Every structure is written in structure tokens, then in C-alpha cells.
mmCIF file of C-alpha atoms in Angstrom:
data_model
loop_
_atom_site.group_PDB
_atom_site.id
_atom_site.type_symbol
_atom_site.label_atom_id
_atom_site.label_comp_id
_atom_site.label_asym_id
_atom_site.label_seq_id
_atom_site.Cartn_x
_atom_site.Cartn_y
_atom_site.Cartn_z
ATOM 1 C CA UNK A 1 -53.190 -46.515 -13.363
ATOM 2 C CA UNK A 2 -50.884 -46.775 -16.364
ATOM 3 C CA UNK A 3 -52.721 -47.143 -19.669
ATOM 4 C CA UNK A 4 -51.291 -50.218 -21.445
ATOM 5 C CA UNK A 5 -51.161 -49.699 -25.235
ATOM 6 C CA UNK A 6 -53.374 -52.036 -27.241
ATOM 7 C CA UNK A 7 -50.858 -52.363 -30.081
ATOM 8 C CA UNK A 8 -50.281 -56.064 -30.820
ATOM 9 C CA UNK A 9 -47.086 -57.326 -29.196
ATOM 10 C CA UNK A 10 -44.390 -58.625 -31.553
ATOM 11 C CA UNK A 11 -42.451 -61.541 -30.057
ATOM 12 C CA UNK A 12 -39.141 -62.621 -31.552
ATOM 13 C CA UNK A 13 -37.533 -65.906 -30.551
ATOM 14 C CA UNK A 14 -33.738 -66.163 -30.731
ATOM 15 C CA UNK A 15 -33.174 -69.894 -30.849
ATOM 16 C CA UNK A 16 -29.504 -70.564 -30.159
ATOM 17 C CA UNK A 17 -26.700 -67.976 -30.553
ATOM 18 C CA UNK A 18 -23.428 -69.065 -28.972
ATOM 19 C CA UNK A 19 -25.115 -71.355 -26.403
ATOM 20 C CA UNK A 20 -23.684 -74.881 -26.507
ATOM 21 C CA UNK A 21 -25.596 -78.116 -25.792
ATOM 22 C CA UNK A 22 -23.589 -78.669 -22.608
ATOM 23 C CA UNK A 23 -24.936 -75.334 -21.349
ATOM 24 C CA UNK A 24 -28.520 -76.132 -22.337
ATOM 25 C CA UNK A 25 -29.382 -79.485 -23.960
ATOM 26 C CA UNK A 26 -32.515 -77.900 -25.451
ATOM 27 C CA UNK A 27 -30.563 -75.606 -27.783
ATOM 28 C CA UNK A 28 -31.196 -76.404 -31.489
ATOM 29 C CA UNK A 29 -28.491 -76.527 -34.161
ATOM 30 C CA UNK A 30 -29.487 -79.407 -36.434
ATOM 31 C CA UNK A 31 -31.783 -78.435 -39.301
ATOM 32 C CA UNK A 32 -34.768 -80.466 -38.103
ATOM 33 C CA UNK A 33 -34.400 -79.109 -34.571
ATOM 34 C CA UNK A 34 -34.408 -75.527 -35.818
ATOM 35 C CA UNK A 35 -37.503 -76.136 -37.940
ATOM 36 C CA UNK A 36 -39.397 -77.956 -35.185
ATOM 37 C CA UNK A 37 -38.605 -75.370 -32.513
ATOM 38 C CA UNK A 38 -39.345 -72.446 -34.810
ATOM 39 C CA UNK A 39 -42.756 -73.898 -35.690
ATOM 40 C CA UNK A 40 -43.545 -74.593 -32.024
ATOM 41 C CA UNK A 41 -42.552 -71.068 -31.035
ATOM 42 C CA UNK A 42 -44.642 -69.543 -33.818
ATOM 43 C CA UNK A 43 -47.634 -71.609 -32.750
ATOM 44 C CA UNK A 44 -47.086 -70.312 -29.217
ATOM 45 C CA UNK A 45 -47.032 -66.671 -30.375
ATOM 46 C CA UNK A 46 -43.654 -65.754 -31.887
ATOM 47 C CA UNK A 47 -43.830 -63.756 -35.111
ATOM 48 C CA UNK A 48 -40.069 -63.388 -35.747
ATOM 49 C CA UNK A 49 -37.432 -66.129 -35.723
ATOM 50 C CA UNK A 50 -33.683 -65.569 -35.350
ATOM 51 C CA UNK A 51 -31.046 -68.262 -35.276
ATOM 52 C CA UNK A 52 -27.350 -68.872 -35.795
ATOM 53 C CA UNK A 53 -25.597 -71.681 -37.611
ATOM 54 C CA UNK A 54 -22.458 -73.418 -36.379
ATOM 55 C CA UNK A 55 -20.321 -70.800 -38.171
ATOM 56 C CA UNK A 56 -18.802 -68.678 -35.388
ATOM 57 C CA UNK A 57 -19.524 -64.973 -35.104
ATOM 58 C CA UNK A 58 -16.133 -64.423 -33.451
ATOM 59 C CA UNK A 59 -12.826 -66.094 -34.156
ATOM 60 C CA UNK A 60 -13.809 -67.837 -37.380
ATOM 61 C CA UNK A 61 -13.094 -67.033 -41.007
ATOM 62 C CA UNK A 62 -15.363 -63.992 -41.044
ATOM 63 C CA UNK A 63 -17.576 -65.586 -43.694
ATOM 64 C CA UNK A 64 -20.784 -67.562 -43.120
ATOM 65 C CA UNK A 65 -22.208 -70.341 -45.264
ATOM 66 C CA UNK A 66 -25.551 -69.252 -46.701
ATOM 67 C CA UNK A 67 -26.581 -72.848 -47.318
ATOM 68 C CA UNK A 68 -26.350 -73.652 -43.597
ATOM 69 C CA UNK A 69 -29.081 -71.064 -43.057
ATOM 70 C CA UNK A 70 -31.028 -71.839 -46.184
ATOM 71 C CA UNK A 71 -31.491 -75.590 -45.644
ATOM 72 C CA UNK A 72 -33.712 -75.374 -42.543
ATOM 73 C CA UNK A 73 -35.315 -72.115 -43.629
ATOM 74 C CA UNK A 74 -36.560 -73.585 -46.901
ATOM 75 C CA UNK A 75 -38.248 -76.354 -44.901
ATOM 76 C CA UNK A 76 -39.615 -73.888 -42.376
ATOM 77 C CA UNK A 77 -41.081 -71.592 -45.008
ATOM 78 C CA UNK A 78 -42.919 -74.515 -46.600
ATOM 79 C CA UNK A 79 -44.566 -75.169 -43.244
ATOM 80 C CA UNK A 80 -44.936 -71.525 -42.181
ATOM 81 C CA UNK A 81 -44.729 -69.237 -45.233
ATOM 82 C CA UNK A 82 -45.603 -66.335 -42.920
ATOM 83 C CA UNK A 83 -42.351 -66.677 -40.927
ATOM 84 C CA UNK A 84 -40.128 -63.591 -40.618
ATOM 85 C CA UNK A 85 -36.535 -64.831 -40.460
ATOM 86 C CA UNK A 86 -33.353 -63.010 -39.474
ATOM 87 C CA UNK A 87 -29.756 -64.318 -39.620
ATOM 88 C CA UNK A 88 -26.639 -63.011 -37.905
ATOM 89 C CA UNK A 89 -23.217 -62.164 -39.362
ATOM 90 C CA UNK A 90 -19.570 -62.411 -38.308
ATOM 91 C CA UNK A 91 -17.609 -59.508 -36.872
ATOM 92 C CA UNK A 92 -14.059 -60.426 -37.860
ATOM 93 C CA UNK A 93 -11.655 -57.569 -38.534
ATOM 94 C CA UNK A 94 -9.838 -57.531 -41.866
ATOM 95 C CA UNK A 95 -12.649 -59.247 -43.792
ATOM 96 C CA UNK A 96 -14.424 -56.944 -46.275
ATOM 97 C CA UNK A 97 -17.979 -56.108 -45.344
ATOM 98 C CA UNK A 98 -19.243 -57.490 -48.663
ATOM 99 C CA UNK A 99 -17.883 -60.931 -47.701
ATOM 100 C CA UNK A 100 -19.238 -60.801 -44.139
ATOM 101 C CA UNK A 101 -22.687 -59.903 -45.518
ATOM 102 C CA UNK A 102 -22.621 -62.237 -48.544
ATOM 103 C CA UNK A 103 -24.780 -64.962 -46.951
ATOM 104 C CA UNK A 104 -27.523 -62.419 -46.249
ATOM 105 C CA UNK A 105 -27.373 -61.139 -49.815
ATOM 106 C CA UNK A 106 -27.584 -64.708 -51.140
ATOM 107 C CA UNK A 107 -30.646 -65.512 -49.046
ATOM 108 C CA UNK A 108 -32.340 -62.272 -50.047
ATOM 109 C CA UNK A 109 -31.712 -63.058 -53.714
ATOM 110 C CA UNK A 110 -33.171 -66.550 -53.234
ATOM 111 C CA UNK A 111 -36.202 -64.967 -51.589
ATOM 112 C CA UNK A 112 -35.833 -66.559 -48.157
ATOM 113 C CA UNK A 113 -35.895 -63.393 -46.067
ATOM 114 C CA UNK A 114 -37.935 -60.204 -45.840
ATOM 115 C CA UNK A 115 -35.693 -58.649 -43.208
ATOM 116 C CA UNK A 116 -31.953 -57.950 -43.352
ATOM 117 C CA UNK A 117 -29.433 -57.245 -40.627
ATOM 118 C CA UNK A 118 -28.047 -53.840 -39.684
ATOM 119 C CA UNK A 119 -25.483 -53.709 -36.858
ATOM 120 C CA UNK A 120 -24.503 -50.020 -36.838
ATOM 121 C CA UNK A 121 -21.539 -49.972 -34.471
ATOM 122 C CA UNK A 122 -18.786 -51.871 -32.672
ATOM 123 C CA UNK A 123 -18.143 -53.234 -29.194
ATOM 124 C CA UNK A 124 -15.417 -55.158 -27.362
ATOM 125 C CA UNK A 125 -15.918 -58.883 -26.731
ATOM 126 C CA UNK A 126 -14.835 -60.578 -23.507
ATOM 127 C CA UNK A 127 -15.994 -62.727 -20.597
ATOM 128 C CA UNK A 128 -15.419 -62.250 -16.877
ATOM 129 C CA UNK A 129 -12.515 -64.064 -15.245
ATOM 130 C CA UNK A 130 -12.644 -65.854 -11.896
ATOM 131 C CA UNK A 131 -12.414 -62.514 -10.093
ATOM 132 C CA UNK A 132 -15.321 -61.058 -12.060
ATOM 133 C CA UNK A 133 -13.170 -58.667 -14.088
ATOM 134 C CA UNK A 134 -13.412 -58.890 -17.874
ATOM 135 C CA UNK A 135 -10.524 -60.847 -19.366
ATOM 136 C CA UNK A 136 -8.113 -59.038 -21.700
ATOM 137 C CA UNK A 137 -8.938 -59.985 -25.297
ATOM 138 C CA UNK A 138 -8.372 -58.567 -28.747
ATOM 139 C CA UNK A 139 -11.846 -59.510 -29.982
ATOM 140 C CA UNK A 140 -14.015 -56.745 -31.402
ATOM 141 C CA UNK A 141 -17.401 -56.996 -33.033
ATOM 142 C CA UNK A 142 -16.433 -54.382 -35.565
ATOM 143 C CA UNK A 143 -18.760 -52.357 -37.767
ATOM 144 C CA UNK A 144 -17.336 -48.981 -38.744
ATOM 145 C CA UNK A 145 -19.359 -46.192 -40.333
ATOM 146 C CA UNK A 146 -18.583 -47.492 -43.823
ATOM 147 C CA UNK A 147 -19.918 -50.920 -42.818
ATOM 148 C CA UNK A 148 -22.998 -49.402 -41.209
ATOM 149 C CA UNK A 149 -23.853 -47.505 -44.374
ATOM 150 C CA UNK A 150 -23.289 -50.702 -46.366
ATOM 151 C CA UNK A 151 -25.942 -52.576 -44.330
ATOM 152 C CA UNK A 152 -28.445 -49.762 -44.777
ATOM 153 C CA UNK A 153 -27.943 -49.524 -48.526
ATOM 154 C CA UNK A 154 -27.858 -53.305 -48.988
ATOM 155 C CA UNK A 155 -31.264 -53.573 -47.318
ATOM 156 C CA UNK A 156 -32.568 -50.761 -49.512
ATOM 157 C CA UNK A 157 -31.318 -52.402 -52.728
ATOM 158 C CA UNK A 158 -32.467 -55.886 -51.703
ATOM 159 C CA UNK A 159 -35.881 -54.538 -50.620
ATOM 160 C CA UNK A 160 -35.457 -55.841 -47.079
ATOM 161 C CA UNK A 161 -36.673 -54.320 -43.862
ATOM 162 C CA UNK A 162 -33.887 -53.747 -41.350
ATOM 163 C CA UNK A 163 -33.370 -55.693 -38.138
ATOM 164 C CA UNK A 164 -31.376 -52.980 -36.351
ATOM 165 C CA UNK A 165 -29.202 -54.298 -33.526
ATOM 166 C CA UNK A 166 -28.610 -51.752 -30.747
ATOM 167 C CA UNK A 167 -25.832 -52.863 -28.395
ATOM 168 C CA UNK A 168 -24.747 -49.381 -27.277
ATOM 169 C CA UNK A 169 -26.278 -45.865 -27.313
ATOM 170 C CA UNK A 170 -23.961 -44.762 -30.129
ATOM 171 C CA UNK A 171 -25.703 -47.249 -32.409
ATOM 172 C CA UNK A 172 -28.938 -45.330 -31.859
ATOM 173 C CA UNK A 173 -27.273 -42.037 -32.728
ATOM 174 C CA UNK A 174 -26.231 -43.377 -36.146
ATOM 175 C CA UNK A 175 -29.729 -44.618 -36.971
ATOM 176 C CA UNK A 176 -31.407 -41.450 -35.714
ATOM 177 C CA UNK A 177 -29.048 -39.312 -37.805
ATOM 178 C CA UNK A 178 -30.285 -41.151 -40.896
ATOM 179 C CA UNK A 179 -33.883 -40.903 -39.707
ATOM 180 C CA UNK A 180 -33.656 -37.138 -39.276
ATOM 181 C CA UNK A 181 -31.944 -36.812 -42.656
ATOM 182 C CA UNK A 182 -34.668 -38.867 -44.359
ATOM 183 C CA UNK A 183 -32.134 -41.506 -45.419
ATOM 184 C CA UNK A 184 -33.522 -44.649 -43.779
ATOM 185 C CA UNK A 185 -34.951 -47.229 -46.201
ATOM 186 C CA UNK A 186 -38.535 -48.319 -45.580
ATOM 187 C CA UNK A 187 -39.172 -50.973 -42.970
ATOM 188 C CA UNK A 188 -37.382 -51.988 -39.821
ATOM 189 C CA UNK A 189 -37.339 -52.485 -36.077
ATOM 190 C CA UNK A 190 -34.877 -51.275 -33.432
ATOM 191 C CA UNK A 191 -33.694 -54.087 -31.172
ATOM 192 C CA UNK A 192 -32.391 -52.814 -27.840
ATOM 193 C CA UNK A 193 -29.968 -55.433 -26.515
ATOM 194 C CA UNK A 194 -29.446 -54.913 -22.796
ATOM 195 C CA UNK A 195 -26.557 -56.669 -21.060
ATOM 196 C CA UNK A 196 -26.265 -58.133 -17.569
ATOM 197 C CA UNK A 197 -23.182 -57.354 -15.502
ATOM 198 C CA UNK A 198 -21.280 -60.298 -17.020
ATOM 199 C CA UNK A 199 -21.827 -58.999 -20.561
ATOM 200 C CA UNK A 200 -19.259 -56.546 -22.014
ATOM 201 C CA UNK A 201 -21.862 -54.434 -23.808
ATOM 202 C CA UNK A 202 -25.129 -52.678 -23.264
ATOM 203 C CA UNK A 203 -27.106 -50.778 -20.697
ATOM 204 C CA UNK A 204 -28.433 -52.785 -17.725
ATOM 205 C CA UNK A 205 -31.829 -54.480 -18.200
ATOM 206 C CA UNK A 206 -33.871 -51.947 -16.239
ATOM 207 C CA UNK A 207 -36.845 -49.710 -16.929
ATOM 208 C CA UNK A 208 -34.670 -46.634 -16.354
ATOM 209 C CA UNK A 209 -32.187 -47.775 -19.001
ATOM 210 C CA UNK A 210 -35.035 -48.478 -21.426
ATOM 211 C CA UNK A 211 -36.395 -44.980 -20.861
ATOM 212 C CA UNK A 212 -32.981 -43.561 -21.764
ATOM 213 C CA UNK A 213 -33.163 -45.322 -25.140
ATOM 214 C CA UNK A 214 -36.746 -44.175 -25.660
ATOM 215 C CA UNK A 215 -35.679 -40.600 -25.029
ATOM 216 C CA UNK A 216 -33.086 -40.993 -27.803
ATOM 217 C CA UNK A 217 -35.681 -42.141 -30.368
ATOM 218 C CA UNK A 218 -38.468 -39.780 -29.282
ATOM 219 C CA UNK A 219 -40.392 -38.449 -32.255
ATOM 220 C CA UNK A 220 -39.521 -41.345 -34.555
ATOM 221 C CA UNK A 221 -42.019 -43.889 -35.795
ATOM 222 C CA UNK A 222 -39.670 -46.888 -35.595
ATOM 223 C CA UNK A 223 -41.009 -49.886 -33.694
ATOM 224 C CA UNK A 224 -38.652 -51.320 -31.078
ATOM 225 C CA UNK A 225 -38.134 -54.363 -28.919
ATOM 226 C CA UNK A 226 -36.042 -55.327 -25.907
ATOM 227 C CA UNK A 227 -33.806 -58.309 -25.234
ATOM 228 C CA UNK A 228 -31.860 -59.051 -22.060
ATOM 229 C CA UNK A 229 -28.573 -60.874 -22.654
ATOM 230 C CA UNK A 230 -27.306 -62.742 -19.614
ATOM 231 C CA UNK A 231 -30.566 -62.347 -17.706
ATOM 232 C CA UNK A 232 -34.186 -63.488 -17.825
ATOM 233 C CA UNK A 233 -36.079 -60.868 -19.831
ATOM 234 C CA UNK A 234 -39.398 -61.686 -18.148
ATOM 235 C CA UNK A 235 -37.995 -62.444 -14.712
ATOM 236 C CA UNK A 236 -35.959 -59.238 -14.443
ATOM 237 C CA UNK A 237 -38.941 -57.039 -15.352
ATOM 238 C CA UNK A 238 -37.598 -55.700 -18.647
ATOM 239 C CA UNK A 239 -40.259 -57.432 -20.747
ATOM 240 C CA UNK A 240 -43.017 -55.928 -18.593
ATOM 241 C CA UNK A 241 -41.478 -52.457 -18.878
ATOM 242 C CA UNK A 242 -41.415 -52.792 -22.672
ATOM 243 C CA UNK A 243 -44.951 -54.141 -22.910
ATOM 244 C CA UNK A 244 -46.287 -51.299 -20.756
ATOM 245 C CA UNK A 245 -44.526 -48.721 -22.955
ATOM 246 C CA UNK A 246 -45.810 -50.088 -26.257
ATOM 247 C CA UNK A 247 -42.643 -51.955 -27.257
ATOM 248 C CA UNK A 248 -41.984 -55.529 -28.227
ATOM 249 C CA UNK A 249 -39.938 -58.412 -26.795
ATOM 250 C CA UNK A 250 -37.249 -60.869 -27.852
ATOM 251 C CA UNK A 251 -36.671 -64.013 -25.806
ATOM 252 C CA UNK A 252 -34.982 -67.340 -26.468
ATOM 253 C CA UNK A 253 -32.114 -69.556 -25.423
ATOM 254 C CA UNK A 254 -29.554 -67.205 -27.027
ATOM 255 C CA UNK A 255 -30.072 -64.210 -24.712
ATOM 256 C CA UNK A 256 -31.399 -66.116 -21.691
ATOM 257 C CA UNK A 257 -29.054 -65.985 -18.700
ATOM 258 C CA UNK A 258 -31.163 -67.214 -15.800
ATOM 259 C CA UNK A 259 -30.693 -70.299 -13.599
ATOM 260 C CA UNK A 260 -32.862 -72.653 -15.673
ATOM 261 C CA UNK A 261 -32.283 -74.655 -18.849
ATOM 262 C CA UNK A 262 -35.535 -73.652 -20.582
ATOM 263 C CA UNK A 263 -36.893 -74.634 -23.959
ATOM 264 C CA UNK A 264 -37.405 -71.828 -26.450
ATOM 265 C CA UNK A 265 -41.150 -72.394 -26.542
ATOM 266 C CA UNK A 266 -41.341 -72.054 -22.746
ATOM 267 C CA UNK A 267 -39.749 -68.600 -22.936
ATOM 268 C CA UNK A 268 -42.200 -67.534 -25.644
ATOM 269 C CA UNK A 269 -45.149 -68.771 -23.591
ATOM 270 C CA UNK A 270 -43.969 -66.765 -20.598
ATOM 271 C CA UNK A 271 -44.107 -63.552 -22.644
ATOM 272 C CA UNK A 272 -47.539 -64.470 -24.009
ATOM 273 C CA UNK A 273 -48.806 -65.091 -20.466
ATOM 274 C CA UNK A 274 -47.332 -61.782 -19.246
ATOM 275 C CA UNK A 275 -48.872 -59.899 -22.168
ATOM 276 C CA UNK A 276 -52.239 -61.483 -21.399
ATOM 277 C CA UNK A 277 -52.100 -60.294 -17.785
ATOM 278 C CA UNK A 278 -51.165 -56.796 -18.957
ATOM 279 C CA UNK A 279 -53.815 -56.669 -21.688
ATOM 280 C CA UNK A 280 -51.585 -56.626 -24.792
ATOM 281 C CA UNK A 281 -52.728 -58.803 -27.713
ATOM 282 C CA UNK A 282 -50.113 -60.905 -29.520
ATOM 283 C CA UNK A 283 -49.135 -59.939 -33.077
ATOM 284 C CA UNK A 284 -49.394 -62.469 -35.866
ATOM 285 C CA UNK A 285 -46.508 -62.515 -38.356
ATOM 286 C CA UNK A 286 -48.721 -60.658 -40.828
ATOM 287 C CA UNK A 287 -49.479 -57.957 -38.266
ATOM 288 C CA UNK A 288 -45.790 -57.755 -37.322
ATOM 289 C CA UNK A 289 -44.795 -57.326 -40.970
ATOM 290 C CA UNK A 290 -47.301 -54.509 -41.319
ATOM 291 C CA UNK A 291 -46.105 -52.771 -38.151
ATOM 292 C CA UNK A 292 -42.473 -53.085 -39.285
ATOM 293 C CA UNK A 293 -43.460 -51.936 -42.779
ATOM 294 C CA UNK A 294 -41.495 -54.720 -44.442
ATOM 295 C CA UNK A 295 -41.163 -53.846 -48.142
ATOM 296 C CA UNK A 296 -41.504 -57.457 -49.308
ATOM 297 C CA UNK A 297 -43.688 -59.811 -47.298
ATOM 298 C CA UNK A 298 -44.201 -62.726 -47.328
ATOM 299 C CA UNK A 299 -40.707 -63.648 -48.494
ATOM 300 C CA UNK A 300 -40.719 -64.337 -52.246
ATOM 301 C CA UNK A 301 -39.724 -67.996 -51.649
ATOM 302 C CA UNK A 302 -42.760 -68.510 -49.465
ATOM 303 C CA UNK A 303 -45.051 -66.768 -51.915
ATOM 304 C CA UNK A 304 -43.819 -69.010 -54.741
ATOM 305 C CA UNK A 305 -44.027 -72.282 -52.782
#
């Protein structure tokens, strides 16, 4: 019988992403909706909260409004000062990395976040056409090596742990090169984003694919989680594979691609129930911050409130 690790399970909820209300009426975008759903998900067992604003990741100006993030997060941190919050950023070509990352810098300087974003690589963006083939587009989520180093050093200077997005195996190679060279700043978590067949990125959401990633990070002490874009992370078995191997899990309306229109809190509860059956305890935000070795936690805003 496989020995299930007893390390507390970190659950991250990804509240919205590019999902529109006509796709799922439960998706939150208004400030009060984001706060209410984040609190409900934390009460259910989520330690990390990720959300987008209405600023597009693709096709927009390439700059995001920090205030659109900050408004609900200030309210949330007054209710849950232990929350660990993570934004996203745009991937528009031709916009300097300093401008694409400026909203994260602003929120770090205000003291709203203890974790910054690091997306160390690029991938093509498309959707399948009627025949199932990916449509020809010129969209790229672009992060060259200069950009990748910028994210790493920005997190170091701002005293943020890194939320490291892994969309392709090459992203892992960049991070592991820094790990082996002793150049990673303290604190962080690797987030393995698996993609269903209708997603233009990522390995498939299978245990075998997860094991390939784990082979790449063997010997490192970085915590990691899984997320299944375009599929049901619990339903497809990926969450169970991660829990059994000592990893962590992201769920939420953003990555969910199953047949239902779930609420975020329902998806969190499903992971909690699965973890209970498998014997993994659920991490509190404080435990998650300790496991991720976040340099500054709670966020300074929360500590001062």
C-alpha cells in the first residue's frame, strides 16, 4: 500500500481567470464577489487565493491597473489578514517588462502581497476551431530570459516569495538552473499547469506526466502543486496523484473545464474531501506560508491593520 505523506495539503483557489459569466454565472469579478468567495473558500480550506481583474491578459494594453486588484484585497485582508494573495500579469509583446509587472510592484510596496509572480517562459495562445485543430493566431504569452530574470530579482528585492508558473517543461529547466546555481531567492512554490487537449500548452493531466515533472525537480526542496486547465482536477485523478506524492492542489473556476458550472467553494470542498479520504491534513495559511518559506508573512498591510 502506498504511504500517503502527512505533510499538510496546500489548496489554492483560482477564482476567475478568463471565464465569463455566460460560461459560468458563479464566476466573481465585482469586488464584493471576490471578497465573499475568497473568504468562503478560505473557510472551506483554501490557503492561497488567486484572481484576475477585468484587465485582459491577452490582447489588451499590456498594463494592468493595480487599484483594480487592491480594492477587493484591502477588504479581504481586513477580514482574513492571513490570506496569501497572488495576481496575474499581461503577456503582450512590445511592452517593457517593468510596465507589465508594475501592478505587482505597486501592491508589494503597499504591503498587500507576500508572494509575487514568476512566469519563466513563453507559449503560443490559441483555441481549437470547429474541426478541433488549433486556430492560427499571432498571440504569444511572452516571457524571454531577460523577463524571467526580472521576475526573480523583483521578488528578491521586494521580499516576496515566488509563485512560479510552469506551463511547459522548459520553464522548469530555467528555475532548476537557478536552483543548482544557488541563485533562487528565498520562498516559493512551483505550480505545474497541465492542459487538456483543447489547451495549447502543457503536459496532459495524468500521473505519468506529473512524474515527468517530479523527475525534473528531483533533489530540490521546492514545494509544488498541480492544476488542470480545461479539465476537472479532482475528477481526472490529477489531484489524487499529487496528494499521494506529497504535492499540493489548485482548483477554481479559472482552470476548471468539466461539464458543470460549479462554485469556487464547491471545488475547494471536493479537494478537502479527497484529502480526508487519503489521510492528508489541510494546511492553514500560516502553515502554507511556512512551507513556502515566504520571506514576509503576513503581508505588511495585514499586519498593520
